[in-house]
Coordinates of C-alpha atoms in Angstrom, one line a residue:
Chain A
M1 CA 0.1 0.3 0.1
S2 CA 1.3 3.3 -1.1
S3 CA 1.4 6.5 1.2
A4 CA -1.2 7.8 -2.1
A5 CA -3.3 4.8 -2.0
M6 CA -4.1 6.1 1.8
K7 CA -8.0 7.3 2.5
A8 CA -8.5 11.1 3.2
D9 CA -8.5 10.2 6.6
E10 CA -6.0 8.8 7.1
R11 CA -3.4 11.3 6.0
K12 CA -5.8 13.5 8.2
V13 CA -4.8 11.5 11.3
L14 CA -1.5 10.7 10.3
K15 CA -0.3 14.6 10.1
K16 CA -2.2 15.5 13.8
V17 CA 0.5 12.6 14.8
F18 CA 3.0 14.3 13.0
W19 CA 2.6 17.8 14.8
R20 CA 1.2 15.8 17.8
S21 CA 4.6 14.1 17.9
L22 CA 6.4 16.7 18.4
T23 CA 5.6 17.5 21.8
L24 CA 6.7 14.0 22.9
E25 CA 8.8 15.0 25.9
C26 CA 6.8 17.2 26.8
S27 CA 5.9 15.7 29.8
F28 CA 9.0 13.2 29.6
N29 CA 9.2 11.4 33.4
Y30 CA 10.9 9.3 35.1
E31 CA 8.7 6.5 35.9
K32 CA 6.8 7.1 32.6
M33 CA 9.3 8.4 31.2
Q34 CA 8.2 9.6 27.2
A35 CA 5.0 7.9 28.1
L36 CA 1.6 10.3 28.1
G37 CA 3.6 12.6 25.5
F38 CA 3.1 8.9 23.3
A39 CA -0.2 8.4 24.4
Y40 CA -0.9 12.1 24.1
S41 CA 0.1 11.8 20.4
M42 CA -2.7 8.7 19.5
I43 CA -4.9 10.5 20.6
P44 CA -6.8 11.3 17.4
V45 CA -6.1 8.3 16.0
I46 CA -7.8 6.2 18.6
N47 CA -10.9 8.9 18.6
Q48 CA -11.4 8.1 14.9
F49 CA -11.1 4.1 14.9
Y50 CA -12.3 3.2 17.8
K51 CA -16.7 3.7 18.1
S52 CA -17.2 2.8 22.5
E53 CA -15.6 4.5 24.9
E54 CA -14.1 1.4 26.3
E55 CA -12.9 0.7 23.7
R56 CA -10.9 3.9 23.1
A57 CA -10.7 3.7 27.2
A58 CA -8.2 0.1 26.7
A59 CA -6.6 2.4 23.9
L60 CA -5.2 4.8 25.9
T61 CA -4.5 3.1 28.8
R62 CA -2.2 0.6 26.0
H63 CA -0.1 3.7 25.4
M64 CA 0.6 4.5 28.9
A65 CA 3.1 2.3 29.5
L66 CA 6.6 3.1 29.8
F67 CA 8.2 4.4 26.3
N68 CA 11.6 5.5 25.6
T69 CA 12.6 6.4 22.2
T70 CA 14.8 9.3 19.8
P71 CA 12.2 12.2 19.7
H72 CA 13.4 12.8 16.1
V73 CA 12.3 8.9 14.9
S74 CA 9.7 8.6 17.5
P75 CA 6.9 9.1 14.8
F76 CA 8.7 5.7 12.8
I77 CA 6.9 4.1 15.9
M78 CA 3.6 6.1 16.1
G79 CA 2.7 5.1 12.3
I80 CA 3.6 1.1 12.9
A81 CA 1.6 2.0 15.9
A82 CA -1.9 3.4 14.4
S83 CA -1.4 1.1 11.7
M84 CA -1.8 -2.0 14.0
E85 CA -4.9 0.3 16.4
K86 CA -6.6 0.7 12.6
Q87 CA -6.6 -3.0 12.5
N88 CA -8.2 -3.9 16.0
A89 CA -10.7 -1.5 15.6
E90 CA -11.5 -2.8 12.5
T91 CA -10.8 -6.3 13.0
G92 CA -10.8 -6.8 16.5
D93 CA -8.0 -9.9 15.5
V94 CA -4.9 -8.3 16.9
D95 CA -4.0 -9.3 20.7
P96 CA -3.8 -5.9 21.8
A97 CA -0.8 -6.8 24.2
S98 CA 1.4 -6.8 21.2
I99 CA 0.3 -3.3 20.0
N100 CA 3.2 -2.8 23.5
A101 CA 5.2 -5.6 22.4
I102 CA 6.8 -4.2 18.7
K103 CA 6.5 -0.5 20.2
V104 CA 8.9 -1.8 23.0
G105 CA 11.0 -3.7 20.5
L106 CA 10.8 -0.8 18.3
M107 CA 12.2 1.4 20.8
G108 CA 15.3 0.4 21.0
P109 CA 16.6 0.1 17.8
M110 CA 14.7 3.2 16.2
A111 CA 16.9 5.0 19.7
G112 CA 19.9 3.4 18.0
I113 CA 19.6 4.2 14.7
G114 CA 17.6 8.2 15.7
D115 CA 20.6 9.0 18.5
S116 CA 24.0 8.4 16.2
F117 CA 21.7 10.0 12.6
F118 CA 20.0 13.0 14.8
W119 CA 23.3 13.0 18.1
G120 CA 25.8 12.2 16.9
T121 CA 26.0 13.0 13.3
F122 CA 23.5 15.7 12.2
R123 CA 24.0 17.9 15.5
V124 CA 28.1 17.0 15.9
I125 CA 28.6 18.3 11.6
A126 CA 26.4 21.7 12.1
A127 CA 27.6 22.3 15.9
G128 CA 31.1 21.9 14.0
I129 CA 30.1 24.4 11.3
A130 CA 28.3 26.8 13.3
V131 CA 30.9 27.1 16.3
Q132 CA 34.0 28.0 13.1
L133 CA 31.3 30.7 12.1
A134 CA 30.7 31.9 16.0
Q135 CA 34.7 31.8 16.4
Q136 CA 34.7 34.2 13.1
G137 CA 31.8 36.3 14.9
S138 CA 29.2 35.5 12.5
V139 CA 25.2 36.4 13.5
M140 CA 24.8 33.9 10.8
A141 CA 25.8 30.9 12.7
P142 CA 22.6 29.8 14.8
L143 CA 20.3 29.8 11.9
V144 CA 23.2 27.9 10.1
F145 CA 23.2 25.3 13.2
L146 CA 19.2 25.0 13.1
L147 CA 19.0 24.4 9.3
L148 CA 21.2 22.1 8.7
F149 CA 20.2 19.8 12.3
N150 CA 16.3 20.3 11.2
I151 CA 16.5 19.9 7.4
P152 CA 16.8 15.7 7.9
H153 CA 15.2 15.8 10.9
F154 CA 11.6 17.2 10.1
L155 CA 12.1 15.3 5.9
V156 CA 12.4 12.1 8.9
R157 CA 9.8 13.3 11.4
Y158 CA 7.2 14.2 8.6
F159 CA 7.4 11.1 6.2
G160 CA 8.1 8.4 9.1
T161 CA 4.1 8.8 10.4
F162 CA 3.3 8.0 6.9
W163 CA 6.4 5.8 6.2
G164 CA 5.3 3.6 9.6
Y165 CA 2.0 3.4 8.8
S166 CA 1.7 2.3 5.8
L167 CA 4.6 -0.9 6.7
G168 CA 2.0 -1.4 9.0
T169 CA -0.4 -1.7 7.4
K170 CA 0.9 -4.3 4.4
L171 CA 2.7 -5.9 7.4
L172 CA -0.2 -6.5 8.3
E173 CA -2.6 -7.1 5.6
N174 CA 0.0 -10.1 5.1
V175 CA 0.6 -11.3 8.1
Y176 CA -2.7 -11.6 9.2
E177 CA -4.3 -14.2 7.1
S178 CA -1.7 -16.5 7.7
G179 CA -2.1 -16.2 11.6
M180 CA 1.7 -15.5 11.6
M181 CA 0.4 -12.3 13.8
T182 CA 1.2 -14.2 17.5
R183 CA 4.5 -15.9 16.3
I184 CA 5.8 -12.2 15.1
S185 CA 4.0 -10.8 18.6
K186 CA 6.1 -13.5 20.5
M187 CA 9.4 -12.8 18.5
A188 CA 9.0 -8.9 19.3
T189 CA 8.8 -10.0 22.6
M190 CA 12.0 -11.7 22.9
V191 CA 13.5 -9.1 21.3
G192 CA 12.1 -6.5 23.4
L193 CA 12.7 -8.1 26.9
M194 CA 17.1 -9.0 25.8
V195 CA 16.7 -4.8 25.0
V196 CA 16.0 -4.5 28.0
G197 CA 18.6 -6.9 29.6
A198 CA 20.8 -5.1 28.5
M199 CA 19.3 -1.3 28.6
T200 CA 19.8 -2.6 32.1
V201 CA 23.6 -2.3 32.3
S202 CA 24.2 0.2 30.1
M203 CA 20.9 2.9 30.7
I204 CA 21.0 2.6 34.7
N205 CA 24.6 4.2 35.9
F206 CA 25.1 2.1 39.7
S207 CA 28.5 1.4 40.5
T208 CA 30.4 2.0 43.8
P209 CA 33.9 3.0 45.1
F210 CA 33.9 1.3 48.2
V211 CA 36.8 -0.4 49.2
V212 CA 37.3 -4.1 50.8
N213 CA 40.2 -3.8 54.0
F214 CA 41.1 -7.9 53.5
G215 CA 44.0 -7.8 56.5
G216 CA 46.4 -4.2 54.9
A217 CA 45.5 -5.2 51.3
E218 CA 42.6 -3.1 49.6
V219 CA 40.9 -4.2 46.8
G220 CA 38.0 -1.8 45.1
L221 CA 34.5 -4.0 45.6
Q222 CA 33.7 -3.0 42.3
G223 CA 36.9 -4.9 40.6
I224 CA 35.6 -7.8 42.9
L225 CA 31.9 -8.0 41.6
D226 CA 33.0 -7.3 37.9
Q227 CA 34.5 -10.2 37.7
I228 CA 32.7 -12.4 38.7
L229 CA 29.1 -10.3 37.1
P230 CA 29.3 -7.1 35.1
G231 CA 26.3 -4.9 35.7
A232 CA 25.5 -6.9 39.3
L233 CA 24.2 -3.7 40.9
P234 CA 21.7 -3.1 37.7
L235 CA 20.6 -5.6 37.3
G236 CA 20.0 -6.3 41.3
L237 CA 18.8 -3.0 41.5
T238 CA 16.0 -4.0 38.6
L239 CA 15.4 -7.0 40.3
F240 CA 14.7 -5.6 43.6
C241 CA 12.4 -2.7 42.2
Y242 CA 10.2 -5.5 40.3
K243 CA 9.9 -7.7 43.1
Q244 CA 9.0 -4.7 45.3
L245 CA 6.7 -4.5 42.1
Q246 CA 5.1 -7.8 42.6
K247 CA 4.7 -6.8 46.1
G248 CA 1.7 -3.7 45.0
R249 CA 4.7 -1.5 45.9
K250 CA 3.9 2.1 45.2
V251 CA 6.1 3.0 42.0
N252 CA 6.0 6.9 43.3
A253 CA 7.9 5.2 46.9
L254 CA 10.2 3.1 44.9
L255 CA 10.9 6.6 43.2
I256 CA 11.3 8.4 46.6
G257 CA 13.4 5.6 48.6
I258 CA 16.4 5.3 45.5
L259 CA 16.3 8.6 45.8
I260 CA 17.7 8.9 49.5
F261 CA 19.5 6.2 48.5
G262 CA 21.2 7.9 46.3
I263 CA 21.7 10.8 48.4
L264 CA 22.4 8.5 51.7
G265 CA 24.7 6.3 49.4
K266 CA 27.3 9.6 48.3
Y267 CA 27.5 11.1 51.3
L268 CA 28.6 7.4 53.3
G269 CA 30.4 7.0 49.9
I270 CA 28.9 3.4 49.0
L271 CA 28.0 5.2 45.7
Chain B
M1 CA 13.5 45.0 35.5
M2 CA 14.0 44.8 31.7
N3 CA 16.4 43.1 31.3
A4 CA 16.0 40.3 33.6
L5 CA 12.5 39.5 31.9
L6 CA 13.6 39.4 28.3
I7 CA 16.5 36.6 30.1
G8 CA 13.7 34.4 31.7
L9 CA 11.8 35.1 28.3
V10 CA 14.9 33.7 26.4
N11 CA 15.4 30.6 29.2
A12 CA 11.9 29.5 29.0
I13 CA 12.4 30.0 25.0
G14 CA 15.0 27.2 25.2
Y15 CA 12.8 24.7 27.7
C16 CA 10.4 24.6 24.1
D17 CA 13.2 23.0 22.3
Y18 CA 10.7 20.5 24.1
L19 CA 7.7 22.1 22.7
F20 CA 9.0 21.5 18.4
G21 CA 10.5 18.0 19.2
G22 CA 14.2 19.0 19.8
I23 CA 15.2 21.2 17.4
M24 CA 17.9 22.3 19.2
I25 CA 16.6 25.9 20.6
N26 CA 18.1 24.5 23.7
R27 CA 21.9 24.2 22.3
P28 CA 24.4 27.1 23.9
I29 CA 25.0 27.4 20.2
V30 CA 21.9 29.4 19.8
L31 CA 20.9 30.6 22.9
A32 CA 24.0 32.9 24.1
P33 CA 23.4 34.6 20.9
L34 CA 19.3 35.6 21.7
V35 CA 20.9 36.3 25.3
G36 CA 23.0 38.8 23.4
L37 CA 20.6 40.0 21.4
V38 CA 18.2 41.3 23.8
L39 CA 20.7 42.6 26.4
G40 CA 22.2 44.7 22.8
D41 CA 25.1 42.9 22.5
L42 CA 25.1 40.5 19.8
Q43 CA 28.5 39.8 18.6
T44 CA 29.8 39.1 22.1
G45 CA 26.7 36.5 22.5
V46 CA 27.4 34.4 19.2
I47 CA 31.6 34.3 20.5
I48 CA 30.2 33.0 23.9
G49 CA 28.1 30.5 21.8
G50 CA 30.6 29.6 19.8
T51 CA 32.8 28.8 23.5
L52 CA 30.0 27.2 25.1
E53 CA 28.5 24.5 22.4
L54 CA 31.9 23.5 22.4
V55 CA 32.8 22.6 25.5
F56 CA 28.9 21.0 25.9
M57 CA 28.9 19.2 22.1
G58 CA 29.2 15.9 24.9
V59 CA 26.4 17.0 27.0
V60 CA 23.3 15.3 25.7
A61 CA 20.4 14.0 27.1
I62 CA 20.2 9.8 25.6
G63 CA 18.5 7.7 27.1
A64 CA 17.3 8.1 30.1
A65 CA 20.1 10.3 31.5
T66 CA 19.5 14.0 32.6
P67 CA 23.1 15.8 32.1
P68 CA 23.8 19.0 34.1
D69 CA 21.6 21.1 31.9
T70 CA 23.2 23.4 29.5
V71 CA 20.1 25.7 29.2
T72 CA 20.1 27.3 31.9
G73 CA 23.7 27.4 32.5
S74 CA 24.5 28.9 29.5
V75 CA 21.5 31.4 28.9
L76 CA 22.8 32.8 32.8
G77 CA 26.4 32.6 33.0
T78 CA 26.4 34.6 29.6
A79 CA 24.2 37.2 30.1
F80 CA 26.3 37.6 33.8
A81 CA 29.3 37.4 31.4
I82 CA 27.4 40.3 29.5
M83 CA 26.4 42.3 32.1
T84 CA 29.8 42.4 33.9
G85 CA 31.4 43.4 30.8
S86 CA 33.4 40.0 30.5
G87 CA 34.0 37.7 28.3
P88 CA 33.3 33.6 27.6
E89 CA 35.9 32.1 30.0
I90 CA 33.2 34.1 32.6
A91 CA 30.0 32.7 31.3
L92 CA 31.8 28.9 31.1
A93 CA 32.9 29.8 34.6
L94 CA 29.7 30.9 36.1
A95 CA 28.0 28.6 32.9
L96 CA 28.9 25.4 34.7
P97 CA 28.2 25.1 38.4
I98 CA 24.2 26.9 36.9
A99 CA 24.2 23.7 35.1
M100 CA 24.0 21.2 37.7
L101 CA 22.0 22.9 39.9
S102 CA 19.9 23.3 37.2
Q103 CA 20.1 19.7 36.6
A104 CA 19.3 19.0 40.4
I105 CA 16.0 21.5 39.7
K106 CA 15.1 19.7 36.5
I107 CA 15.2 15.9 38.5
G108 CA 13.2 17.7 41.3
I109 CA 10.7 18.5 38.4
Y110 CA 11.3 15.2 36.4
L111 CA 9.8 13.4 40.4
I112 CA 7.1 15.9 40.5
R113 CA 5.8 15.4 37.0
A114 CA 6.1 11.5 38.0
S115 CA 4.0 11.6 40.6
L116 CA 1.3 12.5 37.9
M117 CA 1.5 9.2 36.3
P118 CA -0.4 7.8 38.2
K119 CA -3.9 10.3 37.7
A120 CA -2.6 10.1 33.8
I121 CA -3.4 6.1 33.9
K122 CA -6.1 6.1 35.6
Y123 CA -8.0 9.1 32.9
A124 CA -6.1 6.7 30.3
E125 CA -8.7 3.7 32.0
E126 CA -11.9 6.1 32.2
G127 CA -11.5 7.0 28.5
N128 CA -10.2 11.0 29.6
S129 CA -8.2 11.8 26.6
K130 CA -8.5 15.7 27.8
G131 CA -7.4 15.2 31.5
M132 CA -4.7 13.0 29.8
E133 CA -4.3 16.0 27.6
R134 CA -4.0 18.6 30.5
I135 CA -1.2 16.5 32.2
H136 CA 0.6 16.9 29.3
W137 CA 0.7 20.7 29.1
A138 CA 0.9 21.6 32.9
S139 CA 3.7 19.0 33.0
F140 CA 4.9 21.0 30.4
A141 CA 4.4 24.4 31.8
L142 CA 5.8 23.4 35.4
L143 CA 9.5 23.6 33.3
T144 CA 9.5 26.4 30.8
V145 CA 7.6 28.7 33.7
S146 CA 9.9 27.5 36.8
M147 CA 13.1 27.3 35.1
G148 CA 11.9 31.2 33.3
V149 CA 11.2 32.5 36.9
I150 CA 14.4 31.0 38.1
A151 CA 16.3 32.6 34.9
F152 CA 14.4 35.9 35.7
V153 CA 15.3 36.5 40.1
S154 CA 18.9 34.9 39.0
I155 CA 19.0 38.3 36.9
L156 CA 17.7 40.7 39.6
M157 CA 19.2 39.4 42.2
G158 CA 22.7 39.5 40.7
A159 CA 25.9 37.3 38.9
E160 CA 27.5 37.8 42.6
A161 CA 25.0 37.0 44.8
M162 CA 23.8 34.0 42.6
E163 CA 27.5 32.2 42.9
S164 CA 28.0 32.4 46.9
F165 CA 24.2 31.0 46.2
V166 CA 26.0 28.3 44.7
N167 CA 28.2 28.2 46.5
S168 CA 26.3 27.5 49.2
I169 CA 24.5 24.0 48.2
P170 CA 26.1 21.0 50.4
T171 CA 27.6 19.5 47.4
Q172 CA 27.0 15.7 49.1
V173 CA 23.6 17.1 48.7
L174 CA 24.0 18.1 44.8
E175 CA 26.3 14.5 43.8
G176 CA 23.8 12.3 45.4
M177 CA 20.5 13.5 43.0
K178 CA 23.3 12.8 40.8
S179 CA 23.9 10.1 41.8
A180 CA 20.1 8.8 42.5
A181 CA 19.3 9.8 38.8
G182 CA 21.6 7.5 37.7
L183 CA 20.1 4.7 39.1
L184 CA 16.2 6.0 39.0
P185 CA 15.6 4.2 35.5
A186 CA 16.4 1.1 37.4
V187 CA 12.0 1.9 38.6
G188 CA 10.5 2.0 34.4
F189 CA 13.1 -1.2 33.9
A190 CA 11.2 -2.7 36.5
L191 CA 7.7 -1.2 35.2
L192 CA 8.6 -3.6 31.6
L193 CA 9.7 -6.7 33.1
K194 CA 5.7 -6.6 34.9
M195 CA 4.3 -6.0 31.6
M196 CA 6.2 -9.0 29.5
I197 CA 8.0 -11.3 31.6
S198 CA 6.5 -14.5 32.4
K199 CA 8.2 -17.7 33.4
K200 CA 9.3 -19.5 29.8
M201 CA 10.4 -15.7 28.0
A202 CA 12.5 -14.7 31.6
I203 CA 15.3 -16.5 29.7
F204 CA 15.9 -13.9 27.3
Y205 CA 16.2 -10.7 29.6
V206 CA 19.1 -12.8 31.0
L207 CA 20.5 -13.3 27.4
G208 CA 20.0 -9.4 27.3
F209 CA 21.9 -9.0 29.6
V210 CA 24.3 -11.0 29.0
L211 CA 25.3 -9.7 25.8
A212 CA 25.2 -6.3 27.4
S213 CA 26.8 -6.8 30.8
Y214 CA 29.8 -9.4 29.5
M215 CA 30.4 -8.7 26.2
Q216 CA 29.7 -5.7 26.4
L217 CA 27.8 -4.9 22.7
P218 CA 25.9 -2.4 22.4
I219 CA 21.7 -2.1 22.4
M220 CA 21.8 -2.5 18.7
A221 CA 24.2 -5.5 18.6
V222 CA 21.7 -6.8 21.4
T223 CA 18.7 -6.2 19.1
L224 CA 19.7 -7.8 16.0
M225 CA 21.1 -10.5 17.9
G226 CA 18.0 -10.7 19.7
V227 CA 15.6 -10.6 15.9
V228 CA 18.1 -13.2 14.1
I229 CA 17.9 -15.6 17.7
A230 CA 13.4 -15.2 17.2
V231 CA 13.6 -16.2 13.6
I232 CA 15.6 -18.7 14.2
I233 CA 13.7 -20.5 17.1
E234 CA 10.2 -19.9 15.3
F235 CA 11.2 -19.7 11.9
V236 CA 14.2 -22.3 11.9
I237 CA 13.8 -24.3 14.6
G238 CA 10.0 -24.6 15.8
E239 CA 9.3 -24.3 12.1
G240 CA 5.7 -26.1 12.2
T241 CA 2.3 -24.9 10.1
P242 CA 1.3 -21.4 12.1
A243 CA -2.4 -22.1 12.3
G244 CA -4.9 -21.2 10.1
L245 CA -2.3 -21.0 7.3
N246 CA -3.6 -24.2 5.3
K247 CA -7.1 -23.3 5.8
S248 CA -7.2 -22.2 2.8
D249 CA -5.3 -24.1 -0.3
E250 CA -5.4 -20.4 -2.6
E251 CA -2.8 -18.7 0.2
V252 CA -0.6 -21.5 -0.2
L253 CA 0.0 -20.6 -4.4
F254 CA -0.2 -16.9 -3.4
D255 CA 3.1 -17.5 -1.1
E256 CA 4.9 -19.3 -4.2

């Protein structure tokens, strides 16, 4: 399905998603990260395709799950999610859990691509050129910087929305008939869990400068941990939080607890 | 007074980067010239902007991390430098501690926003999208207005007062907030696990962890390996007939 074959109402909804996607990080926070921004962007889709209050509420709740990716490439994922929501609204044969599974499966790789392109490439090139101009005192510097960065940014953002949607629709059309969807969402869960496992190591910043004294010989605790199980501390903390959540502990209690632990830990020299 | 208002406004504009999807109006190279413009010395603003951008080029918010806040840091640093008639060095010397201080404020605001999330989820469950939109915009206003006001008050208080205030905060509290910010994503990942994990699937979380910890593979590599492993499991090993595939022969023909 090419984007030209999209119906007028679909195009209109996707344009709204594109505009709303700009505000993805307006409500960024430590509990859900970009979840509310994602849900905010999906509101036009949900209102367009679902007719009953219950279905709308279920869809809104679904998109309040933690989400985090490079903002500039997020509309691509929104487009895919929109196509799945439409399919679900029309046929009802989409496993709603698979929509989140695909979102989570995609946010890692899209962040990988997005970070390296937008943070690592476009921004650095644009800043490099602009800083040179600024050092010569040219008032063009900020303008050149913004243009060099934002031309690729808005091309990717705008076409990403539509491309994600048609890709999602096309995949779903082929995939649904053959009952492949359960398999794909199972696969997405596998990939998603692996990405969360990897992010546990790379995105939680938890190490200790604590030194153990073995009868005069000083050994860094972190060094011992790294030899046995690198990333043991982030893993332990995540599993601890997971257990607490399962016990029904409130998320805010966890957040405040970690905050106090951070300040005390730094004070006592174990962080 | 007028200057303080204008600087407050410029600082608020810096945080409007979140409104436009990350167009980089929060970078020193854009903000310092704006500060120069409102203070009547565009040229110095541009030169300071170039200097600060070079220093802060590596300071970006990737993933869940909250780095030193370069927005308030560069806006106030540039403003104090221009107002006291000094150059980029002074701007930089002021920008660094201010950026760390305002990072702590920003972490606080992100925590306040986190405390609004249960409310947003409740609205979602009620199908109240208007309520969700209100929280979305209130969260944005909270950061933008707070930071605008902070810049406004800082200029009113003056450069000296600002410096001594920054120095009066125990570094251990600031450092502690910073280390806590590194730990906080654990809660988010725990929430994801609660959503996705099952007894059968837990092993894939362990696999991703091992790949990143022992083998130090980047997220991208882990993802690609994940895709390969998932395809192998589902299509090479578990090559059964997917449910519903042979409901009609036409589909099989179509596939060929």
